[in-house]
PDB file of C-alpha atoms in Angstrom:
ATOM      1  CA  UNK A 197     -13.099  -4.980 -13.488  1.00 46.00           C
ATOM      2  CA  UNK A 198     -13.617  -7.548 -16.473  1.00 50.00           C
ATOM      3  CA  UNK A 199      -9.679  -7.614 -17.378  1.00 51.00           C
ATOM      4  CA  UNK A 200      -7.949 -10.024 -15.864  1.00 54.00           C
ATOM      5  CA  UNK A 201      -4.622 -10.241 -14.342  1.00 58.00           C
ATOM      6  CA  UNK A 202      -2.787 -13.494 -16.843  1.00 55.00           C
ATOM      7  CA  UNK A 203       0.031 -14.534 -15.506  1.00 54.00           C
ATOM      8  CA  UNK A 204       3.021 -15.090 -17.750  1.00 53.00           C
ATOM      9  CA  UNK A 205       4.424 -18.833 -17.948  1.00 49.00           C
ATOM     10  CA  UNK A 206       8.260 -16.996 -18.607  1.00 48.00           C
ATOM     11  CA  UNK A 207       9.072 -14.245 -20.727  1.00 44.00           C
ATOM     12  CA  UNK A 208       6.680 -14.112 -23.444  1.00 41.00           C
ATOM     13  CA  UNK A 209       8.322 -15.460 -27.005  1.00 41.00           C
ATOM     14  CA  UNK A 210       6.249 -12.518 -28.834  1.00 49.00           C
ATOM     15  CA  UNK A 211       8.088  -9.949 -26.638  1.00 62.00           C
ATOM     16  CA  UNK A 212       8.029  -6.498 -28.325  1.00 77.00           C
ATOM     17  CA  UNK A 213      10.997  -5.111 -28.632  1.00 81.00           C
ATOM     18  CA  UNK A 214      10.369  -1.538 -27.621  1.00 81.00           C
ATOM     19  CA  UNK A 215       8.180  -3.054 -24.553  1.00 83.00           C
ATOM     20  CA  UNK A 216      10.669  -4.664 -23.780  1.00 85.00           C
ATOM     21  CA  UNK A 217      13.080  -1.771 -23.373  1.00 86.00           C
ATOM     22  CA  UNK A 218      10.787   0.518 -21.945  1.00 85.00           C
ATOM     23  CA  UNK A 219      10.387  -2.618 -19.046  1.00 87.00           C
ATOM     24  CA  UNK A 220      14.506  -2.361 -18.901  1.00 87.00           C
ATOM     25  CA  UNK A 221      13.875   1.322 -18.317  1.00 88.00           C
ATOM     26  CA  UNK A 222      11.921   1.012 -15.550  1.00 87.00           C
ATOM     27  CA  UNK A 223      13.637  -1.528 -13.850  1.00 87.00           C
ATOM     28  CA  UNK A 224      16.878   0.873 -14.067  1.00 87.00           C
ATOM     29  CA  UNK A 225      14.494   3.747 -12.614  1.00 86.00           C
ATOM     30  CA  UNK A 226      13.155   1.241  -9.432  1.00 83.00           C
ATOM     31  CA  UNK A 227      16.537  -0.062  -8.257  1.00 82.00           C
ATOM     32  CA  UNK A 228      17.963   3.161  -8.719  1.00 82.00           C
ATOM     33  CA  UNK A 229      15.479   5.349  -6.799  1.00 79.00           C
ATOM     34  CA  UNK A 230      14.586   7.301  -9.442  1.00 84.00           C
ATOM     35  CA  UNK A 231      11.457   9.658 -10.087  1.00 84.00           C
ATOM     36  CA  UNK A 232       9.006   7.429 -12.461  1.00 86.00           C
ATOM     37  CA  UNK A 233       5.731   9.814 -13.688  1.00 87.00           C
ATOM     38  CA  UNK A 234       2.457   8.325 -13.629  1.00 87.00           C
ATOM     39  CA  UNK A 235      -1.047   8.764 -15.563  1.00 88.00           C
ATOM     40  CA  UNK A 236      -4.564   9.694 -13.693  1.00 88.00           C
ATOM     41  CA  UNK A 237      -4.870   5.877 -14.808  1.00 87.00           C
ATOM     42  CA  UNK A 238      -1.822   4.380 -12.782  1.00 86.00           C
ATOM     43  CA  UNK A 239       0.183   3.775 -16.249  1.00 88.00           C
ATOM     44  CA  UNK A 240       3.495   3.948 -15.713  1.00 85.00           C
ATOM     45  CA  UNK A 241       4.363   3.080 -19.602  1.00 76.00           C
ATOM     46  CA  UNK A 242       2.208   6.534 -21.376  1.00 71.00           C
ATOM     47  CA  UNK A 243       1.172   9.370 -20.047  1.00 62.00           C
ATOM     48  CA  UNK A 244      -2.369  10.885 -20.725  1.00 54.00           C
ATOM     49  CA  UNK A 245      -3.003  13.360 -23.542  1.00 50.00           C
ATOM     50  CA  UNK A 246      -4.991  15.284 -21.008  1.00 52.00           C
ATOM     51  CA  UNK A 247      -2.029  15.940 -18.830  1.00 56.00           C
ATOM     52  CA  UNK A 248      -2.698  15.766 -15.027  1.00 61.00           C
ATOM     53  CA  UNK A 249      -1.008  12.596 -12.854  1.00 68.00           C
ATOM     54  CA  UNK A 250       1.761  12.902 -10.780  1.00 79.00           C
ATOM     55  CA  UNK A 251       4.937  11.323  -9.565  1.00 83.00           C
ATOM     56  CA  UNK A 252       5.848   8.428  -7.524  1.00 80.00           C
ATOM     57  CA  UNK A 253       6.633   9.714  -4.346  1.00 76.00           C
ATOM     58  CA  UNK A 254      10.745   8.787  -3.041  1.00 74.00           C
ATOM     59  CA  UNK A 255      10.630   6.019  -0.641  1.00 72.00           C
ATOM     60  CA  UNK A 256      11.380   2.415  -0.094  1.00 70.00           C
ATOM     61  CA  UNK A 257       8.570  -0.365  -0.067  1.00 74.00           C
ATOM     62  CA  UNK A 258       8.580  -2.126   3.300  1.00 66.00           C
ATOM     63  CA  UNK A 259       8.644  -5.327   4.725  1.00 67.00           C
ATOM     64  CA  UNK A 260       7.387  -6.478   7.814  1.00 66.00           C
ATOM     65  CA  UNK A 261       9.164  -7.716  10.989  1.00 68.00           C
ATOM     66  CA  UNK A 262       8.155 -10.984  11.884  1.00 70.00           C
ATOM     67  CA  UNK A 263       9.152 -10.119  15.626  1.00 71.00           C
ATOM     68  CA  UNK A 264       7.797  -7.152  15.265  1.00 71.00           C
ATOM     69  CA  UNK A 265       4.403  -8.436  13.846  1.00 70.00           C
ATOM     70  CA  UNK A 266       3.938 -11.119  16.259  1.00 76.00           C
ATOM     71  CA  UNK A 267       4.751  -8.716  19.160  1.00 76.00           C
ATOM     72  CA  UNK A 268       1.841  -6.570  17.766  1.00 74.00           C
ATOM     73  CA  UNK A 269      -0.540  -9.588  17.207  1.00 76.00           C
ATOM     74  CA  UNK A 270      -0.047 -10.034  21.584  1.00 79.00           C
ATOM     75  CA  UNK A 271      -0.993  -6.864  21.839  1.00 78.00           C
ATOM     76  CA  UNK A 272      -3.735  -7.083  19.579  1.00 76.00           C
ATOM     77  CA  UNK A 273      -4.975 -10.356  21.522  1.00 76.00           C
ATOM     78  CA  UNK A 274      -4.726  -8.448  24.958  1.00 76.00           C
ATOM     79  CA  UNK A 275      -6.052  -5.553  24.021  1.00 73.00           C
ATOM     80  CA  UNK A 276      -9.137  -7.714  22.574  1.00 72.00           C
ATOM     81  CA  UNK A 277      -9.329  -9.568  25.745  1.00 75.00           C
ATOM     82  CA  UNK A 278      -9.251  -6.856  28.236  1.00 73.00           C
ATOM     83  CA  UNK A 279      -5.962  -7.809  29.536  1.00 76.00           C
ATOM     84  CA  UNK A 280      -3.085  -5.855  31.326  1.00 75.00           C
ATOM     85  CA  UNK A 281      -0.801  -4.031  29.417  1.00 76.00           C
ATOM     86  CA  UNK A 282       1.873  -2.451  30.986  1.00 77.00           C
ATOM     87  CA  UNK A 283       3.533   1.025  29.354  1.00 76.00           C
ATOM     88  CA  UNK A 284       6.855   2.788  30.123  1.00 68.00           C
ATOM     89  CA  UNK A 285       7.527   6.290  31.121  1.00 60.00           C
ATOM     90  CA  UNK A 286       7.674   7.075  27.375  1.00 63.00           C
ATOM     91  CA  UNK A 287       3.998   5.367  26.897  1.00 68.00           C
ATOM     92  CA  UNK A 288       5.900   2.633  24.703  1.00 70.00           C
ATOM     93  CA  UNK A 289       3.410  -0.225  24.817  1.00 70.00           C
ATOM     94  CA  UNK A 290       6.202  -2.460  22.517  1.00 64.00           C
ATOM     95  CA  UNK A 291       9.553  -2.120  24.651  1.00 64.00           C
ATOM     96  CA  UNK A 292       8.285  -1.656  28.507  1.00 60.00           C
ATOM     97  CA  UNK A 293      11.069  -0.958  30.903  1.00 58.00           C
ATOM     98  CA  UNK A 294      11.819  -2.779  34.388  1.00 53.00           C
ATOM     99  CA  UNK A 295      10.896  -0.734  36.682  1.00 54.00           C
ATOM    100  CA  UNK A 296       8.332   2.602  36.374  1.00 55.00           C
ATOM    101  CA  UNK A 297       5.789   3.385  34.518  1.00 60.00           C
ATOM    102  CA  UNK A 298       2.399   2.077  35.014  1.00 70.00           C
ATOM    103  CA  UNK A 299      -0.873  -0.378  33.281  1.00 69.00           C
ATOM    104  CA  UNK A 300      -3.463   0.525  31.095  1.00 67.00           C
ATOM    105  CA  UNK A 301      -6.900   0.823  33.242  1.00 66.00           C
ATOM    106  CA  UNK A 302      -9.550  -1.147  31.394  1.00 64.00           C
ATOM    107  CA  UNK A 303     -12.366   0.867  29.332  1.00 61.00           C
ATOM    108  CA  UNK A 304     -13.530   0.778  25.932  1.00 58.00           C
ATOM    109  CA  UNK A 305     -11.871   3.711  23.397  1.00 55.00           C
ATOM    110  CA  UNK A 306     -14.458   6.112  21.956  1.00 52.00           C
ATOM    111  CA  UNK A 307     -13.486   6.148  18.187  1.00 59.00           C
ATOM    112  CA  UNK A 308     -13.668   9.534  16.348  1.00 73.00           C
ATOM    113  CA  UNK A 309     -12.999  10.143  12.711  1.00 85.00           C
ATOM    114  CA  UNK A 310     -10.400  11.880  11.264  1.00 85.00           C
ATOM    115  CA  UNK A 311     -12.247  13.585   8.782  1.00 89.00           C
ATOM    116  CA  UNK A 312     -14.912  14.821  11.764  1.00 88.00           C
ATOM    117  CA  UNK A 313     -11.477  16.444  13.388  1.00 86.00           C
ATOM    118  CA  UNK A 314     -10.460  17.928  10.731  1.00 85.00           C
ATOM    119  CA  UNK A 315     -12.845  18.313   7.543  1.00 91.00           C
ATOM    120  CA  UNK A 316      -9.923  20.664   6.078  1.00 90.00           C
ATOM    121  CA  UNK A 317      -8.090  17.794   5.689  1.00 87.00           C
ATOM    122  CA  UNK A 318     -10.689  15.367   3.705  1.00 91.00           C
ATOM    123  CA  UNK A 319     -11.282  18.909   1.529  1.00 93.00           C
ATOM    124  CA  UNK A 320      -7.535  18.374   0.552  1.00 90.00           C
ATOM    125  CA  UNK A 321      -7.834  14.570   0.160  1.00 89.00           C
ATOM    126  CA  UNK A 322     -10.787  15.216  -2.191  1.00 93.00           C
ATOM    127  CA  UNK A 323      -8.588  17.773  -4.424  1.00 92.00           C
ATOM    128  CA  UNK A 324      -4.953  15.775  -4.251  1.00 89.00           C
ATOM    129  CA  UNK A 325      -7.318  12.925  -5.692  1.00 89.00           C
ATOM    130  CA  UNK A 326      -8.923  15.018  -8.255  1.00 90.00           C
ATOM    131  CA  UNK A 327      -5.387  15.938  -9.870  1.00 87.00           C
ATOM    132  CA  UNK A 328      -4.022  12.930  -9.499  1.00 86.00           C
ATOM    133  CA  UNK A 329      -6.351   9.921  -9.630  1.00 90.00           C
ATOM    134  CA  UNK A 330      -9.824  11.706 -10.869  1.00 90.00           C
ATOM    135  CA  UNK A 331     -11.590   8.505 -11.705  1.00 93.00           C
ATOM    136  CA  UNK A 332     -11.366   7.273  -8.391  1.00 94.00           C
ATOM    137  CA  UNK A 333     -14.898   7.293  -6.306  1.00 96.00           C
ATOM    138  CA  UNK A 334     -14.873   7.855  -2.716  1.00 96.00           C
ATOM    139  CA  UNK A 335     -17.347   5.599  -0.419  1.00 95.00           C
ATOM    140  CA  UNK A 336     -18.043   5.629   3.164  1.00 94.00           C
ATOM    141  CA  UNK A 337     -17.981   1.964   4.619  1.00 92.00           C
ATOM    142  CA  UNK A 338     -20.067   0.245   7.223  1.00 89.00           C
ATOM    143  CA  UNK A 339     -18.066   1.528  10.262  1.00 86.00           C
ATOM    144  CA  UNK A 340     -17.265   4.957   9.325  1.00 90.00           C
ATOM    145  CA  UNK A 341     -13.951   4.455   7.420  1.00 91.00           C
ATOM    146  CA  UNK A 342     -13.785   6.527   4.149  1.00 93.00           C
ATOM    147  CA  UNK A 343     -11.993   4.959   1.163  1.00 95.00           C
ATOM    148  CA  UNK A 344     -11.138   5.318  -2.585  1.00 95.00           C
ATOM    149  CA  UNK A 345     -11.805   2.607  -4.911  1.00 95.00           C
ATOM    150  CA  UNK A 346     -10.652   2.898  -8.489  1.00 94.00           C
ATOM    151  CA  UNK A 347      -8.412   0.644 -11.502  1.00 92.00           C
ATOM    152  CA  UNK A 348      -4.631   1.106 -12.061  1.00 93.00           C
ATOM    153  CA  UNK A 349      -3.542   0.342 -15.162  1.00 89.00           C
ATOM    154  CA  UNK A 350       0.093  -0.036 -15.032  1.00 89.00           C
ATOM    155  CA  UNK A 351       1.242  -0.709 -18.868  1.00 86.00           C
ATOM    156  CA  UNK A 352       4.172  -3.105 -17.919  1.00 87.00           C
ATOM    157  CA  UNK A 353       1.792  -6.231 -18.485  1.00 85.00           C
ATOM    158  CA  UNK A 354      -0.189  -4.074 -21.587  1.00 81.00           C
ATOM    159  CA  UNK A 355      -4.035  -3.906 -20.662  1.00 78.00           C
ATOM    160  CA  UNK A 356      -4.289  -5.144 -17.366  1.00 82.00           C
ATOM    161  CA  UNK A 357      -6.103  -3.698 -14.568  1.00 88.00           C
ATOM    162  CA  UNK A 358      -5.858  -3.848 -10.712  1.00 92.00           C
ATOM    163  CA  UNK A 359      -9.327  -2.719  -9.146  1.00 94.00           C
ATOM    164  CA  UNK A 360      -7.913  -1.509  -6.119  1.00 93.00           C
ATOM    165  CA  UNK A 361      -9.611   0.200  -2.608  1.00 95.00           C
ATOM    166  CA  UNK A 362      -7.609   2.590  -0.353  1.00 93.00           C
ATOM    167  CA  UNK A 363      -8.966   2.878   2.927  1.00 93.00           C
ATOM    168  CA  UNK A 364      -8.320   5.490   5.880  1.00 91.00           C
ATOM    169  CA  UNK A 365      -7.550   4.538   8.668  1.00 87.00           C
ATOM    170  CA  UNK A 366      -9.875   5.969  11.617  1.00 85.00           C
ATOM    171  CA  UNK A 367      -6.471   7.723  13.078  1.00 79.00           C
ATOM    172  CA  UNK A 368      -5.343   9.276   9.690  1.00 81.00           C
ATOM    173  CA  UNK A 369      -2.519  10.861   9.151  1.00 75.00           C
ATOM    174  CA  UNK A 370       0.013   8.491  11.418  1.00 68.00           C
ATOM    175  CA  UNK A 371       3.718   7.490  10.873  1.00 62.00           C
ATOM    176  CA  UNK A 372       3.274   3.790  10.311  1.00 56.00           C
ATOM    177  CA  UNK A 373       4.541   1.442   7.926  1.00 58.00           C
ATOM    178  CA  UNK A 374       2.310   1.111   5.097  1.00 57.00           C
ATOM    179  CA  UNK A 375       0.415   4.527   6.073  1.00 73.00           C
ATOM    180  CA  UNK A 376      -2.466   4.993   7.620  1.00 82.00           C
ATOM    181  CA  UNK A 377      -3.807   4.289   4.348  1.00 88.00           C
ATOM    182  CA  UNK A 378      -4.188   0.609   3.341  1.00 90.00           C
ATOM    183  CA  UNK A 379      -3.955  -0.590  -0.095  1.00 92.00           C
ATOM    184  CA  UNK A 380      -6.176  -3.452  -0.982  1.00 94.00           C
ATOM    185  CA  UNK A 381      -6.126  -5.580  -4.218  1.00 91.00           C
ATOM    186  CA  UNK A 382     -10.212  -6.294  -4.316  1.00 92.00           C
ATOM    187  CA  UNK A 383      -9.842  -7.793  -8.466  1.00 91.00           C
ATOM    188  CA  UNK A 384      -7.485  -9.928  -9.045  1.00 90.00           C
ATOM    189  CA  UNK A 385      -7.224 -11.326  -4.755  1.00 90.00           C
ATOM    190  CA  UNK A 386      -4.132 -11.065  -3.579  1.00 89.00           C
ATOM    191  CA  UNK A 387      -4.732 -14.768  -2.299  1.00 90.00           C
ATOM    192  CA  UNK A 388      -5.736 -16.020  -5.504  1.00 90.00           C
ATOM    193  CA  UNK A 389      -2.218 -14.379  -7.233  1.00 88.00           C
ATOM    194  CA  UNK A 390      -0.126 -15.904  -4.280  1.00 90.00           C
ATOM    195  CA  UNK A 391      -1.340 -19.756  -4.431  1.00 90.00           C
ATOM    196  CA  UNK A 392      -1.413 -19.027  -8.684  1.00 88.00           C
ATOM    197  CA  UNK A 393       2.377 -17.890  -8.243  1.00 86.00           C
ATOM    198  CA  UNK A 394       3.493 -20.502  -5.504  1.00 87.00           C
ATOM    199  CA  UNK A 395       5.289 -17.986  -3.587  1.00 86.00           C
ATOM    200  CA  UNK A 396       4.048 -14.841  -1.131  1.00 87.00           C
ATOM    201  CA  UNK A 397       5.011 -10.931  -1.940  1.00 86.00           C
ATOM    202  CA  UNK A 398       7.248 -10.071   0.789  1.00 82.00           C
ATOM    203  CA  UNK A 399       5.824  -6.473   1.017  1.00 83.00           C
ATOM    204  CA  UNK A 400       2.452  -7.291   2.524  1.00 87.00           C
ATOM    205  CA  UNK A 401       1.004  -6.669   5.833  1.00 85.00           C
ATOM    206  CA  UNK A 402      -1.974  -8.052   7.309  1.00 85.00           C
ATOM    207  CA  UNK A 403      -5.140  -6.452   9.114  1.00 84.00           C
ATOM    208  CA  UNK A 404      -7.244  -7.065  12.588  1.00 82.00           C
ATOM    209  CA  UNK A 405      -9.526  -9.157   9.853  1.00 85.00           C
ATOM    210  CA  UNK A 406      -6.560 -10.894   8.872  1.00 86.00           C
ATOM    211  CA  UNK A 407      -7.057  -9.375   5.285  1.00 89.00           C
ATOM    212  CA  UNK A 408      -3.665  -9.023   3.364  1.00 90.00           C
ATOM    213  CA  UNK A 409      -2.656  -5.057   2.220  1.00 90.00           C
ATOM    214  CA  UNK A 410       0.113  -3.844  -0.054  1.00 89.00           C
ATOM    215  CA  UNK A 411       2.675  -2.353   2.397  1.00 82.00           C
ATOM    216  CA  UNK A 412       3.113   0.663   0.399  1.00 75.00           C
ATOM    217  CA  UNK A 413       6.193   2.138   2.098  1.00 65.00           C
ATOM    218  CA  UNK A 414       8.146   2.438   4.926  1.00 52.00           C
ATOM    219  CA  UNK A 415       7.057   4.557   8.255  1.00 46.00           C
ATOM    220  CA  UNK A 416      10.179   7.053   7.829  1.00 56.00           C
ATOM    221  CA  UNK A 417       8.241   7.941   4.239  1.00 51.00           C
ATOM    222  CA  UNK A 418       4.844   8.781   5.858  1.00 49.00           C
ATOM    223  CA  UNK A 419       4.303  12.573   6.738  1.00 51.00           C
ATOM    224  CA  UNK A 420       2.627  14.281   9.102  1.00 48.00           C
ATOM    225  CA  UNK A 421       2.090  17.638  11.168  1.00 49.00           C
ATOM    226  CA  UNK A 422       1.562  20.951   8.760  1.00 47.00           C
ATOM    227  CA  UNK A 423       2.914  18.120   5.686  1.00 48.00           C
ATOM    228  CA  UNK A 424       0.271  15.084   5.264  1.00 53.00           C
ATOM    229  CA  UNK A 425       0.973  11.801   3.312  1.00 66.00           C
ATOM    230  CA  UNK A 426      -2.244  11.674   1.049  1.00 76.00           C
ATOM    231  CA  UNK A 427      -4.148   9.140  -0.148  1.00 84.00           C
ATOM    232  CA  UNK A 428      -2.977   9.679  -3.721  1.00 85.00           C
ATOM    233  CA  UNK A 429       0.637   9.520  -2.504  1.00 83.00           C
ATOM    234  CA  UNK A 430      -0.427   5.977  -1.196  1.00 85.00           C
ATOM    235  CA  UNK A 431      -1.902   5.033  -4.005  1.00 88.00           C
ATOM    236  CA  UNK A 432       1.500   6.181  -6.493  1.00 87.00           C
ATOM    237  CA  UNK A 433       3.030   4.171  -3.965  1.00 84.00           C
ATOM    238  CA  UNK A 434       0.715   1.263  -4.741  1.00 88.00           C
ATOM    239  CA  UNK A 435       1.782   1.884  -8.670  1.00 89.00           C
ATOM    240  CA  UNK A 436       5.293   0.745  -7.542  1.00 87.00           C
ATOM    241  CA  UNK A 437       4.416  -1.824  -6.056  1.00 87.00           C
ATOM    242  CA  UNK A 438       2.685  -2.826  -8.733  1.00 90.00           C
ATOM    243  CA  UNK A 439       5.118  -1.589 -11.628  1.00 90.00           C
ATOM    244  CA  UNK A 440       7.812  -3.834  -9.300  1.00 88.00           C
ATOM    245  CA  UNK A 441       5.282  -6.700  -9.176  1.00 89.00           C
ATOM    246  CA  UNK A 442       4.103  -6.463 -12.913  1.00 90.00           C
ATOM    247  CA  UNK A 443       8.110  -6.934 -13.863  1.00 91.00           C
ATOM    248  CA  UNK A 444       8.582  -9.720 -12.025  1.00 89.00           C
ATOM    249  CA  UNK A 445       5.614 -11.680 -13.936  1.00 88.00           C
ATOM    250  CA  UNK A 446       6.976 -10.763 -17.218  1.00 88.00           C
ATOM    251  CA  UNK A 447      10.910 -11.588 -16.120  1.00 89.00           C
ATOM    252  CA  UNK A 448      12.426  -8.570 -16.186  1.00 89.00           C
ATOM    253  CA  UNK A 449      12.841  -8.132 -11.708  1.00 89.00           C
ATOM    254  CA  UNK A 450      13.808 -11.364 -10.270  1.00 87.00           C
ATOM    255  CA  UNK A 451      11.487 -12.610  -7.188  1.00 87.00           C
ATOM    256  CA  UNK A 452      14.416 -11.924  -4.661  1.00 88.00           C
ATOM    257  CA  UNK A 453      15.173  -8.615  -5.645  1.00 86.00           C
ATOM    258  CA  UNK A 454      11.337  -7.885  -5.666  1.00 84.00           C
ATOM    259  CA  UNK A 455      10.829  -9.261  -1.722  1.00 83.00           C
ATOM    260  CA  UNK A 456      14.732  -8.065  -0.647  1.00 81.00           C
ATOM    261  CA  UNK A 457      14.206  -5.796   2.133  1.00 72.00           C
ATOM    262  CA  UNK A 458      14.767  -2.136   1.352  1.00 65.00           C
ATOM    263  CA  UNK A 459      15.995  -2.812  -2.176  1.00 59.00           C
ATOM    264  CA  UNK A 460      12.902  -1.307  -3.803  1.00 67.00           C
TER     265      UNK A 460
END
């Protein structure tokens, strides 16, 4: 965690030449969907000698709905307040119908792990990791949530790290947007990069504790049933979005084709 994410005043004047190319290359590769390799270390620019890493999973980084997010921050506020909230016949609590269905009786939800359901399932997390991301530690937090916290170094910026942490969420796997496992940037902040750049990543989403998260990729990406997303999917997700970002810095993505909605 002691290098620092600089941020470029422009393209640099020194620019290597073959960098620079290889940052062309890449570019190419993002807008055009194609499959980019990474290293057990996130780099996206060499490979390691030791082999192992995988690819970035196909996909499309999302975007959040503004509708759609404040429609879930009402339901967020009810739910926290013990107020009515009326379902369909389908159990949709975000488009209730006119007439039918019924409201949610009050009580308080008894939360169970996923990993206590299913401990097959953390047994693959634990070996998808160890192939793909094996310097990654995994920690239990204060209220039961398991996550992985680890560096990417991406290579578009040269040696620069992103400490990240990617946390479970207690209903892992689900079909969200952004996965049921969030991405946080923990060194550099994400809040400290947004008021140092003077504009906000479109492809962010925000928690309960109003803590910002890389929205990794879209819900139509996330697997589940006898296929699960895994963490270390997320988390080659989270190299894209940080490949995507690093470009931008250095001048080679421009800021509206980075935040464009379903262009990455």
């Amino acid at each position: 965690m002691d290098k620092r994410i600089i941020i470029p005043a422009g393209r640099l004047a020194n620019d290597d030449a073959a960098a620079k190319r290889r940052r062309e290359e890449l570019r190419e590769k993002l807008l055009s969907g194609k499959k980019i390799p990474i290293s057990p270390e996130g780099s996206v620019t060499k490979l390691s000698e030791n082999g192992g890493g995988i690819t970035i999973p196909s996909g499309k980084l999302a975007i959040d709905d503004a509708a759609a997010k404040r429609r879930r921050e009402e339901l967020r506020d009810k739910l926290l307040s013990g107020k009515k909230i009326p379902i369909n016949r389908e159990g949709s609590v975000i488009n209730p119908s006119e007439g039918g269905g019924i409201t949610i009786p009050s009580g308080k939800l008894a939360i169970a792990q996923w990993y206590e359901k299913d401990p097959s399932l953390l047994i693959a997390e634990k070996a998808a990791m160890t192939h793909a991301f094996p310097h990654f530690e995994l920690e239990k937090l204060d209220d039961g949530r398991l996550a992985w916290t680890g560096s990417l170094n991406v290579g578009v910026m040269g040696d620069s790290s992103w400490y990240i942490m990617a946390v479970y969420n207690n209903n892992h796997p689900q079909q969200i947007m952004g996965s049921s496992v969030r991405v946080y940037l923990v060194e550099p902040d994400i809040n400290d990069l947004i008021k140092d750049l003077g504009w906000k990543p479109a492809h962010l989403l925000i928690d309960s504790d109003n803590q910002l998260y890389l929205c990794t990729a879209e819900a139509g990406n996330i697997k589940t049933g006898k296929e699960v997303t895994s963490a270390a999917s997320v988390i080659a997700w989270a190299v894209k979005w940080l490949m995507a970002f690093e470009l931008v810095l250095m001048g080679d993505l421009s800021v509206e084709k980075f935040n464009e909605h379903g262009g990455l």
